Coordinates of N, CA and C in Angstrom, one line a residue:
M5 N 32.7 68.8 110.2 CA 34.0 68.8 109.5 C 34.9 69.8 110.1
K6 N 36.2 69.4 110.3 CA 37.2 70.2 110.9 C 37.7 71.2 109.9
K7 N 37.7 72.5 110.3 CA 38.3 73.5 109.4 C 39.8 73.7 109.6
T8 N 40.4 73.9 108.5 CA 41.9 74.1 108.5 C 42.1 75.6 108.5
V9 N 42.9 76.1 109.5 CA 43.1 77.5 109.7 C 44.6 77.8 109.3
K10 N 44.8 78.6 108.3 CA 46.1 79.0 107.9 C 46.8 79.9 108.9
N11 N 48.1 79.6 109.1 CA 48.9 80.5 110.0 C 49.3 81.7 109.2
L12 N 48.5 82.8 109.5 CA 48.7 84.0 108.8 C 50.0 84.7 109.3
I13 N 50.5 84.3 110.4 CA 51.7 85.0 110.9 C 52.9 84.8 110.0
T14 N 52.9 83.6 109.3 CA 54.0 83.3 108.4 C 54.0 84.3 107.3
W15 N 52.9 84.8 106.9 CA 52.8 85.7 105.7 C 52.6 87.1 106.1
S16 N 52.7 87.4 107.4 CA 52.4 88.8 107.8 C 53.4 89.8 107.4
P17 N 53.1 91.0 107.1 CA 54.0 92.1 106.8 C 55.1 92.3 107.8
S18 N 54.7 92.1 109.1 CA 55.7 92.3 110.2 C 56.8 91.3 110.0
H19 N 56.5 90.1 109.6 CA 57.6 89.1 109.4 C 58.6 89.5 108.3
L20 N 58.0 90.1 107.2 CA 58.9 90.6 106.2 C 59.8 91.7 106.7
I21 N 59.2 92.6 107.5 CA 60.0 93.7 108.1 C 61.2 93.1 109.0
T22 N 60.8 92.1 109.8 CA 61.8 91.4 110.6 C 62.9 90.8 109.8
S23 N 62.6 90.2 108.6 CA 63.6 89.5 107.7 C 64.5 90.6 107.1
R24 N 64.0 91.7 106.8 CA 64.8 92.8 106.3 C 65.8 93.2 107.3
K25 N 65.5 93.2 108.5 CA 66.4 93.7 109.6 C 67.6 92.8 109.8
T26 N 67.5 91.5 109.3 CA 68.6 90.6 109.5 C 69.7 90.8 108.4
A27 N 69.5 91.5 107.4 CA 70.4 91.7 106.3 C 71.5 92.7 106.8
F28 N 72.7 92.5 106.1 CA 73.8 93.5 106.4 C 73.6 94.8 105.6
T29 N 74.0 95.8 106.3 CA 74.0 97.1 105.5 C 75.3 97.3 104.8
L30 N 75.3 98.2 103.8 CA 76.5 98.4 103.0 C 77.7 98.8 103.9
A31 N 77.4 99.6 104.9 CA 78.4 100.1 105.8 C 79.0 98.9 106.6
E32 N 78.2 98.0 107.0 CA 78.7 96.8 107.7 C 79.6 95.9 106.8
V33 N 79.2 95.8 105.6 CA 79.9 95.0 104.6 C 81.3 95.6 104.4
L34 N 81.3 96.9 104.2 CA 82.6 97.6 104.0 C 83.5 97.5 105.2
I35 N 83.0 97.7 106.4 CA 83.8 97.5 107.6 C 84.4 96.2 107.7
T36 N 83.5 95.1 107.4 CA 84.0 93.7 107.5 C 85.2 93.5 106.5
L37 N 85.0 94.0 105.3 CA 86.0 93.9 104.2 C 87.3 94.6 104.6
A38 N 87.2 95.8 105.3 CA 88.3 96.5 105.7 C 89.1 95.7 106.8
I39 N 88.4 95.1 107.7 CA 89.0 94.3 108.8 C 89.7 93.1 108.2
I40 N 89.1 92.4 107.2 CA 89.7 91.3 106.5 C 91.0 91.7 105.8
G41 N 90.9 92.9 105.2 CA 92.1 93.4 104.5 C 93.3 93.7 105.4
V42 N 93.0 94.3 106.6 CA 94.0 94.6 107.6 C 94.7 93.3 108.1
V43 N 93.8 92.3 108.4 CA 94.3 91.0 108.9 C 95.2 90.3 107.8
A44 N 94.7 90.4 106.6 CA 95.4 89.7 105.5 C 96.8 90.4 105.3
A45 N 96.8 91.7 105.4 CA 98.0 92.5 105.2 C 99.0 92.1 106.3
M46 N 98.6 91.8 107.5 CA 99.4 91.5 108.6 C 99.9 90.0 108.5
T47 N 99.1 89.1 108.0 CA 99.4 87.7 108.1 C 100.0 87.1 106.8
I48 N 99.7 87.7 105.6 CA 100.1 87.1 104.4 C 101.7 87.2 104.2
P49 N 102.3 88.3 104.5 CA 103.8 88.3 104.4 C 104.5 87.2 105.3
T50 N 103.9 87.0 106.5 CA 104.4 85.9 107.4 C 104.3 84.6 106.7
L51 N 103.1 84.3 106.2 CA 102.8 83.0 105.5 C 103.7 82.8 104.3
I52 N 103.9 83.9 103.6 CA 104.8 83.8 102.4 C 106.3 83.5 102.9
S53 N 106.7 84.2 103.9 CA 108.1 84.0 104.4 C 108.2 82.6 104.9
N54 N 107.2 82.0 105.7 CA 107.3 80.7 106.2 C 107.3 79.7 105.0
Y55 N 106.6 79.9 104.0 CA 106.5 79.0 102.8 C 107.9 79.0 102.1
K56 N 108.5 80.2 102.0 CA 109.8 80.3 101.3 C 110.9 79.6 102.1
E57 N 110.8 79.7 103.4 CA 111.8 79.1 104.3 C 111.7 77.5 104.2
K58 N 110.4 77.1 104.2 CA 110.2 75.6 104.1 C 110.7 75.1 102.8
A59 N 110.4 75.9 101.7 CA 110.9 75.5 100.4 C 112.4 75.4 100.3
T60 N 113.1 76.4 101.0 CA 114.5 76.4 101.0 C 115.1 75.2 101.7
V61 N 114.5 74.9 102.9 CA 114.9 73.7 103.6 C 114.8 72.5 102.8
T62 N 113.7 72.3 102.1 CA 113.5 71.2 101.2 C 114.6 71.1 100.1
K63 N 114.9 72.3 99.5 CA 115.9 72.3 98.5 C 117.3 72.0 99.0
V64 N 117.6 72.5 100.2 CA 119.0 72.2 100.8 C 119.1 70.7 101.0
K65 N 118.1 70.1 101.6 CA 118.2 68.7 101.9 C 118.3 67.9 100.6
K66 N 117.5 68.3 99.6 CA 117.5 67.5 98.4 C 118.9 67.6 97.7
A67 N 119.5 68.9 97.7 CA 120.8 69.1 97.1 C 121.8 68.3 97.8
Y68 N 121.8 68.3 99.1 CA 122.7 67.5 99.9 C 122.7 66.0 99.5
S69 N 121.5 65.5 99.4 CA 121.3 64.1 99.1 C 121.8 63.8 97.7
V70 N 121.3 64.6 96.7 CA 121.7 64.4 95.3 C 123.2 64.5 95.0
M71 N 123.8 65.5 95.6 CA 125.2 65.8 95.3 C 126.1 64.8 96.0
N72 N 125.6 64.3 97.2 CA 126.4 63.3 97.9 C 126.4 62.0 97.1
E73 N 125.2 61.7 96.5 CA 125.1 60.5 95.6 C 126.0 60.6 94.4
A74 N 126.1 61.9 93.8 CA 126.9 62.1 92.7 C 128.4 62.0 93.1
M75 N 128.8 62.4 94.3 CA 130.1 62.3 94.8 C 130.5 60.8 95.0
R76 N 129.5 60.0 95.5 CA 129.8 58.6 95.7 C 130.1 57.9 94.4
L77 N 129.3 58.2 93.4 CA 129.5 57.6 92.1 C 130.8 58.1 91.5
A78 N 131.2 59.3 91.7 CA 132.4 59.9 91.1 C 133.6 59.2 91.8
T79 N 133.5 58.9 93.1 CA 134.7 58.2 93.7 C 134.8 56.8 93.3
I80 N 133.7 56.1 93.0 CA 133.7 54.8 92.4 C 134.4 54.8 91.1
E81 N 134.1 55.8 90.3 CA 134.7 55.9 88.9 C 136.1 56.4 88.9
H82 N 136.4 57.4 89.8 CA 137.7 58.1 89.7 C 138.6 57.9 90.9
G83 N 138.1 57.3 91.9 CA 138.8 57.2 93.2 C 138.4 58.3 94.1
T84 N 139.0 58.4 95.3 CA 138.6 59.4 96.3 C 139.2 60.8 95.8
V85 N 138.6 61.8 96.4 CA 138.9 63.2 95.9 C 140.4 63.5 96.0
D86 N 141.1 62.9 96.9 CA 142.5 63.2 97.1 C 143.4 62.6 95.9
T87 N 142.8 61.8 95.1 CA 143.5 61.2 93.9 C 143.0 61.9 92.6
W88 N 142.3 63.0 92.7 CA 141.8 63.6 91.5 C 142.8 64.5 90.8
G89 N 143.9 64.7 91.5 CA 144.9 65.6 90.9 C 144.6 67.1 91.0
L90 N 143.9 67.4 92.1 CA 143.5 68.8 92.3 C 144.7 69.6 92.9
S91 N 144.6 70.9 92.8 CA 145.6 71.8 93.4 C 144.9 72.8 94.2
Q92 N 145.6 73.4 95.1 CA 145.0 74.4 96.0 C 144.5 75.6 95.2
T93 N 143.3 76.1 95.5 CA 142.7 77.2 94.8 C 143.4 78.5 95.3
T94 N 143.8 79.3 94.4 CA 144.4 80.6 94.8 C 143.8 81.7 93.9
Y95 N 143.8 82.9 94.5 CA 143.2 84.0 93.7 C 143.8 85.3 94.2
V96 N 143.7 86.4 93.3 CA 144.0 87.7 93.7 C 142.7 88.5 93.5
E97 N 142.6 89.6 94.2 CA 141.4 90.5 94.1 C 141.8 91.7 93.3
D98 N 140.9 92.1 92.3 CA 141.1 93.2 91.5 C 140.6 94.5 92.2
D99 N 140.6 95.6 91.5 CA 140.2 96.9 92.1 C 138.8 96.9 92.5
E100 N 138.0 96.0 92.0 CA 136.5 95.9 92.3 C 136.3 94.8 93.3
N101 N 137.3 94.3 93.9 CA 137.3 93.2 94.9 C 136.7 91.9 94.3
S102 N 136.8 91.7 93.0 CA 136.4 90.5 92.4 C 137.6 89.5 92.5
K103 N 137.3 88.2 92.6 CA 138.3 87.2 92.8 C 138.8 86.7 91.4
I104 N 140.0 86.8 91.1 CA 140.6 86.4 89.8 C 141.5 85.2 90.1
Y105 N 141.1 84.1 89.5 CA 141.9 82.8 89.7 C 142.9 82.5 88.6
D106 N 144.0 81.9 89.0 CA 145.0 81.6 88.0 C 144.5 80.4 87.1
D107 N 145.2 80.2 86.0 CA 144.8 79.2 85.1 C 144.8 77.8 85.7
K108 N 145.8 77.5 86.5 CA 145.9 76.1 87.1 C 144.7 75.9 88.0
T109 N 144.4 76.9 88.8 CA 143.2 76.8 89.7 C 141.9 76.6 88.9
I110 N 141.8 77.3 87.8 CA 140.6 77.2 86.9 C 140.5 75.7 86.4
A111 N 141.6 75.2 85.9 CA 141.6 73.8 85.4 C 141.3 72.8 86.4
M112 N 141.8 73.0 87.6 CA 141.5 72.0 88.7 C 140.1 72.1 89.1
S113 N 139.6 73.3 89.2 CA 138.2 73.5 89.6 C 137.2 72.9 88.6
D114 N 137.6 73.0 87.3 CA 136.8 72.4 86.3 C 136.8 70.9 86.3
R115 N 138.0 70.4 86.7 CA 138.1 68.9 86.8 C 137.2 68.4 87.9
F116 N 137.2 69.1 89.0 CA 136.3 68.7 90.1 C 134.8 68.7 89.7
M117 N 134.4 69.8 89.0 CA 133.0 69.9 88.5 C 132.7 68.9 87.4
D118 N 133.7 68.5 86.6 CA 133.5 67.5 85.6 C 133.1 66.2 86.2
Y119 N 133.9 65.8 87.3 CA 133.6 64.5 87.9 C 132.3 64.6 88.7
L120 N 132.0 65.7 89.3 CA 130.8 65.8 90.1 C 129.6 65.7 89.3
T121 N 129.6 66.4 88.1 CA 128.4 66.5 87.3 C 128.2 65.4 86.3
E122 N 129.1 64.4 86.3 CA 128.9 63.3 85.3 C 127.6 62.6 85.6
N123 N 127.1 62.5 86.8 CA 125.9 61.8 87.1 C 124.8 62.7 87.6
L124 N 124.9 64.0 87.2 CA 123.8 65.0 87.5 C 123.3 65.6 86.2
R125 N 122.0 66.0 86.3 CA 121.4 66.6 85.2 C 121.7 68.1 85.2
V126 N 122.5 68.6 84.3 CA 123.0 70.0 84.3 C 122.3 70.8 83.2
A127 N 121.8 71.9 83.6 CA 121.1 72.8 82.6 C 122.2 73.7 81.9
K128 N 123.2 74.2 82.6 CA 124.2 75.1 82.0 C 125.4 75.1 82.9
R129 N 126.6 75.2 82.2 CA 127.9 75.5 82.9 C 128.4 76.8 82.2
C130 N 129.0 77.6 83.1 CA 129.5 78.9 82.5 C 130.5 79.5 83.5
T131 N 131.2 80.5 83.0 CA 132.1 81.3 83.9 C 131.3 82.2 84.7
Y132 N 131.9 82.8 85.7 CA 131.2 83.8 86.5 C 130.8 85.0 85.6
E133 N 131.7 85.4 84.8 CA 131.4 86.5 83.9 C 130.2 86.2 83.0
E134 N 130.2 85.0 82.4 CA 129.2 84.6 81.5 C 127.8 84.5 82.2
C135 N 127.9 84.1 83.5 CA 126.7 83.9 84.3 C 126.2 85.3 84.9
G136 N 127.0 86.3 84.7 CA 126.6 87.6 85.3 C 126.9 87.7 86.7
R137 N 127.8 87.0 87.3 CA 128.2 87.1 88.7 C 129.3 88.1 88.8
S138 N 129.5 88.5 90.1 CA 130.4 89.6 90.4 C 131.9 89.1 90.4
E139 N 132.1 87.8 90.7 CA 133.4 87.2 90.7 C 133.8 86.8 89.3
A140 N 135.1 87.2 89.0 CA 135.6 86.8 87.6 C 136.2 85.4 87.7
Y141 N 135.4 84.4 88.1 CA 135.9 83.1 88.3 C 135.9 82.4 86.9
G142 N 137.1 82.0 86.5 CA 137.3 81.4 85.2 C 136.8 80.0 85.1
G143 N 136.9 79.4 83.9 CA 136.5 78.0 83.7 C 135.0 77.8 83.7
K144 N 134.6 76.6 83.7 CA 133.1 76.3 83.7 C 132.7 75.7 85.0
A145 N 133.2 76.2 86.1 CA 132.9 75.7 87.4 C 131.5 76.2 88.0
Q146 N 131.0 77.2 87.3 CA 129.6 77.7 87.7 C 128.6 76.8 87.0
V147 N 127.8 76.1 87.8 CA 126.9 75.1 87.3 C 125.5 75.4 87.7
F148 N 124.6 75.3 86.7 CA 123.2 75.4 87.0 C 122.5 74.1 86.7
F149 N 121.8 73.5 87.7 CA 121.1 72.3 87.6 C 119.7 72.4 87.2
L150 N 119.0 71.4 86.7 CA 117.7 71.5 86.1 C 116.7 71.8 87.2
D151 N 117.0 71.5 88.5 CA 116.0 71.7 89.5 C 116.1 73.1 90.1
G152 N 117.0 74.0 89.6 CA 117.2 75.3 90.1 C 118.3 75.5 91.0
T153 N 119.0 74.4 91.4 CA 120.1 74.6 92.3 C 121.3 75.0 91.5
E154 N 122.2 75.8 92.1 CA 123.4 76.2 91.4 C 124.6 76.2 92.3
T155 N 125.8 76.0 91.8 CA 127.0 76.1 92.6 C 127.4 77.6 92.7
R156 N 127.9 78.0 93.9 CA 128.3 79.4 94.1 C 129.7 79.6 94.6
G157 N 130.4 78.5 94.5 CA 131.8 78.6 95.0 C 132.4 77.3 95.2
L158 N 133.7 77.2 95.0 CA 134.4 75.9 95.2 C 135.9 76.3 95.6
H159 N 136.3 75.8 96.7 CA 137.6 76.1 97.2 C 138.3 74.9 97.7
I160 N 139.5 74.6 97.1 CA 140.3 73.4 97.6 C 141.4 74.0 98.4
S161 N 141.3 73.7 99.7 CA 142.4 74.2 100.6 C 143.5 73.1 100.8
N162 N 143.1 71.9 100.8 CA 144.0 70.7 101.0 C 143.8 69.7 99.9
P163 N 144.5 69.7 98.8 CA 144.3 68.8 97.7 C 144.5 67.3 98.2
D164 N 145.3 67.1 99.2 CA 145.4 65.7 99.7 C 144.4 65.3 100.8
C165 N 143.4 66.2 101.0 CA 142.3 66.0 101.9 C 142.7 65.6 103.3
S166 N 143.6 66.4 103.8 CA 144.2 66.2 105.1 C 143.8 67.2 106.2
R167 N 143.0 68.1 105.8 CA 142.6 69.2 106.8 C 141.8 68.6 107.9
V168 N 142.1 69.0 109.1 CA 141.4 68.6 110.3 C 140.3 69.6 110.7
V169 N 139.1 69.1 110.8 CA 138.0 69.9 111.3 C 137.2 69.1 112.2
G170 N 137.2 69.5 113.5 CA 136.5 68.7 114.5 C 137.2 67.3 114.6
N171 N 136.3 66.3 114.5 CA 136.9 64.9 114.6 C 137.1 64.3 113.2
R172 N 137.1 65.2 112.2 CA 137.4 64.7 110.9 C 138.8 65.1 110.4
N173 N 139.5 64.3 109.7 CA 140.8 64.6 109.2 C 140.9 64.4 107.7
D174 N 139.7 64.4 107.1 CA 139.7 64.1 105.6 C 139.1 65.2 104.8
I175 N 139.2 66.5 105.3 CA 138.6 67.6 104.6 C 139.5 68.1 103.5
C176 N 138.9 68.3 102.3 CA 139.7 68.8 101.1 C 139.4 70.3 100.8
G177 N 138.3 70.8 101.2 CA 137.9 72.2 100.9 C 136.5 72.4 101.2
D178 N 135.9 73.5 100.6 CA 134.5 73.7 100.8 C 133.8 74.0 99.5
F179 N 132.5 73.9 99.6 CA 131.6 73.9 98.3 C 130.3 74.6 98.7
Y180 N 130.0 75.6 97.8 CA 128.8 76.5 98.1 C 127.7 76.2 97.0
I181 N 126.5 76.1 97.5 CA 125.4 75.9 96.6 C 124.3 77.0 97.0
G182 N 123.5 77.3 96.0 CA 122.4 78.3 96.2 C 121.3 78.0 95.2
F183 N 120.4 78.9 95.0 CA 119.3 78.7 94.2 C 119.1 79.9 93.2
N184 N 119.0 79.6 91.9 CA 119.1 80.7 90.9 C 118.0 81.7 90.9
N185 N 116.9 81.5 91.7 CA 115.9 82.5 91.8 C 116.1 83.5 93.0
E186 N 117.2 83.2 93.7 CA 117.5 84.1 94.8 C 118.9 84.8 94.6
K187 N 119.0 86.1 94.8 CA 120.2 86.8 94.4 C 120.9 87.4 95.6
E188 N 120.5 87.1 96.8 CA 121.1 87.8 98.0 C 122.6 87.2 98.2
N189 N 122.7 85.9 97.9 CA 124.0 85.3 98.0 C 124.5 85.4 99.5
K190 N 123.7 85.2 100.4 CA 124.0 85.3 101.9 C 124.0 83.9 102.5
E191 N 125.1 83.6 103.2 CA 125.2 82.3 103.8 C 124.1 82.1 104.9
G192 N 123.4 80.9 104.8 CA 122.4 80.6 105.8 C 121.0 81.1 105.4
I193 N 121.0 81.9 104.3 CA 119.7 82.4 103.8 C 119.4 81.8 102.4
D194 N 120.2 82.0 101.4 CA 120.0 81.4 100.1 C 121.3 80.8 99.6
T195 N 122.3 80.8 100.4 CA 123.6 80.1 100.0 C 124.0 79.2 101.2
F196 N 124.4 78.0 100.9 CA 124.7 77.0 101.9 C 126.0 76.3 101.6
V197 N 126.8 76.0 102.7 CA 128.2 75.6 102.6 C 128.4 74.2 103.1
F198 N 129.1 73.4 102.3 CA 129.5 72.1 102.7 C 131.0 71.9 102.6
W199 N 131.5 71.0 103.5 CA 132.9 70.6 103.5 C 133.0 69.5 102.4
I200 N 134.0 69.6 101.6 CA 134.3 68.5 100.7 C 135.3 67.6 101.4
T201 N 134.9 66.3 101.5 CA 135.7 65.3 102.1 C 136.2 64.3 101.0
K202 N 137.0 63.4 101.4 CA 137.5 62.4 100.4 C 136.4 61.7 99.7
N203 N 135.3 61.4 100.4 CA 134.2 60.6 99.8 C 132.9 61.3 99.6
G204 N 132.8 62.5 99.9 CA 131.5 63.2 99.8 C 131.4 64.6 100.4
L205 N 130.2 65.1 100.6 CA 130.0 66.4 101.2 C 129.5 66.2 102.6
L206 N 129.9 67.2 103.4 CA 129.5 67.2 104.8 C 129.0 68.6 105.2
P207 N 127.9 68.8 105.8 CA 127.4 70.2 106.0 C 128.3 70.9 107.0
V208 N 128.7 72.1 106.7 CA 129.5 72.9 107.7 C 128.6 73.2 108.9
G209 N 129.2 72.9 110.1 CA 128.5 73.0 111.3 C 128.1 71.6 111.9
F210 N 128.6 70.5 111.3 CA 128.3 69.2 111.8 C 128.7 69.1 113.3
Y211 N 128.3 68.0 114.0 CA 128.3 68.1 115.4 C 129.6 68.4 116.1
S212 N 130.8 68.0 115.5 CA 132.1 68.3 116.1 C 132.8 69.5 115.5
D213 N 132.1 70.1 114.5 CA 132.7 71.2 113.8 C 132.9 72.5 114.7
P214 N 134.1 73.0 114.8 CA 134.3 74.2 115.7 C 133.5 75.4 115.2
Y215 N 133.1 75.4 113.9 CA 132.3 76.5 113.4 C 130.9 76.5 113.9
R216 N 130.5 75.4 114.5 CA 129.1 75.2 114.8 C 128.5 76.3 115.7
N217 N 129.2 76.7 116.7 CA 128.7 77.7 117.6 C 128.9 79.1 117.2
D218 N 130.0 79.4 116.5 CA 130.4 80.8 116.2 C 129.8 81.3 114.9
F219 N 129.4 80.4 114.0 CA 129.0 80.8 112.7 C 127.6 80.4 112.3
C220 N 126.7 80.6 113.3 CA 125.2 80.4 113.0 C 124.4 81.1 114.1
L221 N 124.6 80.7 115.4 CA 123.8 81.3 116.4 C 124.6 82.3 117.3
G222 N 125.9 82.4 117.1 CA 126.7 83.3 117.9 C 126.6 84.7 117.5
E223 N 127.6 85.5 118.0 CA 127.6 86.9 117.7 C 127.9 87.2 116.2
N224 N 128.6 86.3 115.6 CA 129.0 86.5 114.2 C 127.9 86.0 113.2
K225 N 126.7 86.6 113.4 CA 125.6 86.2 112.6 C 125.6 86.6 111.2
D226 N 126.5 87.5 110.8 CA 126.6 87.9 109.4 C 127.3 86.8 108.6
N227 N 127.9 85.9 109.3 CA 128.5 84.7 108.6 C 127.8 83.5 109.2
R228 N 126.8 82.9 108.4 CA 126.0 81.8 108.9 C 126.3 80.5 108.2
K229 N 127.6 80.3 107.8 CA 127.9 79.1 107.1 C 127.6 77.8 107.8
A230 N 127.7 77.9 109.2 CA 127.4 76.7 110.0 C 125.9 76.3 110.0
C231 N 125.1 77.3 109.6 CA 123.7 77.0 109.6 C 123.2 76.0 108.6
T232 N 124.1 75.6 107.7 CA 123.8 74.5 106.8 C 123.5 73.2 107.6
A233 N 124.3 72.9 108.6 CA 124.1 71.8 109.4 C 122.7 71.9 110.2
W234 N 122.4 73.1 110.6 CA 121.2 73.4 111.4 C 120.0 73.0 110.5
V235 N 120.0 73.4 109.2 CA 118.9 73.1 108.3 C 118.8 71.6 108.1
I236 N 119.9 71.0 107.9 CA 119.9 69.5 107.6 C 119.4 68.8 108.9
E237 N 119.9 69.2 110.1 CA 119.5 68.4 111.3 C 118.1 68.7 111.8
Y238 N 117.7 70.0 111.7 CA 116.4 70.4 112.4 C 115.3 70.8 111.4
G239 N 115.6 70.9 110.1 CA 114.6 71.2 109.1 C 113.9 72.5 109.3
N240 N 114.6 73.5 109.8 CA 114.0 74.9 109.8 C 115.1 75.9 109.7
M241 N 114.7 77.2 109.6 CA 115.6 78.3 109.5 C 115.2 79.3 110.6
D242 N 114.8 78.8 111.8 CA 114.3 79.6 112.9 C 115.4 80.5 113.4
Y243 N 116.7 80.2 113.1 CA 117.8 81.0 113.6 C 117.7 82.4 113.0
L244 N 116.9 82.6 112.0 CA 116.7 84.0 111.4 C 115.8 84.8 112.2
E245 N 115.0 84.1 113.1 CA 113.9 84.8 113.8 C 114.2 84.9 115.3
C246 N 114.9 83.9 115.9 CA 115.0 83.8 117.3 C 116.5 84.0 117.8
N247 N 116.7 84.6 118.9 CA 118.0 84.8 119.4 C 118.4 83.8 120.6
D248 N 117.5 83.0 121.0 CA 117.7 82.1 122.1 C 117.8 80.6 121.8
L249 N 118.1 80.3 120.5 CA 118.2 78.9 120.1 C 119.5 78.3 120.6
Q250 N 119.5 77.0 120.8 CA 120.8 76.3 121.2 C 120.8 74.9 120.5
W251 N 121.9 74.6 120.0 CA 122.1 73.2 119.3 C 121.7 72.2 120.3
G252 N 120.8 71.3 119.9 CA 120.4 70.1 120.7 C 119.5 70.5 121.9
V253 N 119.3 71.7 122.2 CA 118.5 72.1 123.4 C 117.2 72.8 122.9
K254 N 117.3 73.9 122.3 CA 116.1 74.6 121.8 C 116.4 74.8 120.3
T255 N 115.6 74.1 119.5 CA 115.9 74.1 118.1 C 114.7 74.7 117.2
K256 N 113.8 75.3 117.9 CA 112.7 76.0 117.2 C 112.2 77.2 118.0
C257 N 111.7 78.2 117.3 CA 111.1 79.4 118.0 C 109.9 78.9 118.8
D258 N 109.6 79.6 119.9 CA 108.4 79.3 120.7 C 107.1 79.6 119.8

């Protein structure tokens, strides 16, 4: 009869000693955790920043689409903007550099917002003072929408919508939007500017807009109003990080 011999090596004390040697020591664990912490501290802010920028791009594109549709419906109901009976917006600055608008300007701005918001879901309308803004802008032209978008300015330069900008000759004024969880109020960062035309909105910085080069990528980077078109066209805010971008040539950071 064949005898079965057990493999004693499997159960030998030396094997147990070898197994113990493969475990991590407390010092090794602490060092590993420290390295992970350093890497996280270096990368998480970048990840958060990238996420916020992508979220902003999505909001800008959505606001552009939604408000253009509202403008389209408003022109069907009330005619093109040049027939809305608007007047040129005028203001004076007080001792604190706040803009104070006259009663006629207030009434006309409210009319524009009345027509625009007829087909939009509005959370609140208020004056700048009621909303806690720095500008003493009268009327109810400050509008907060349910998705977090808000209006941050409205200027009618040409009530007959005859201003020429690039290859367009139907510009009525400009319109500012932002997002109520951001308080910087800086163009191209959390505030974005659109031209008001007879039939809708057009991003400042569109392809023939003379502002395109000087007010986004050029030397005048403190005024990034033309970056609205960059966000709409290229879907990023890389102009905040790179200095060598060019419209239609290099549109993303390396």
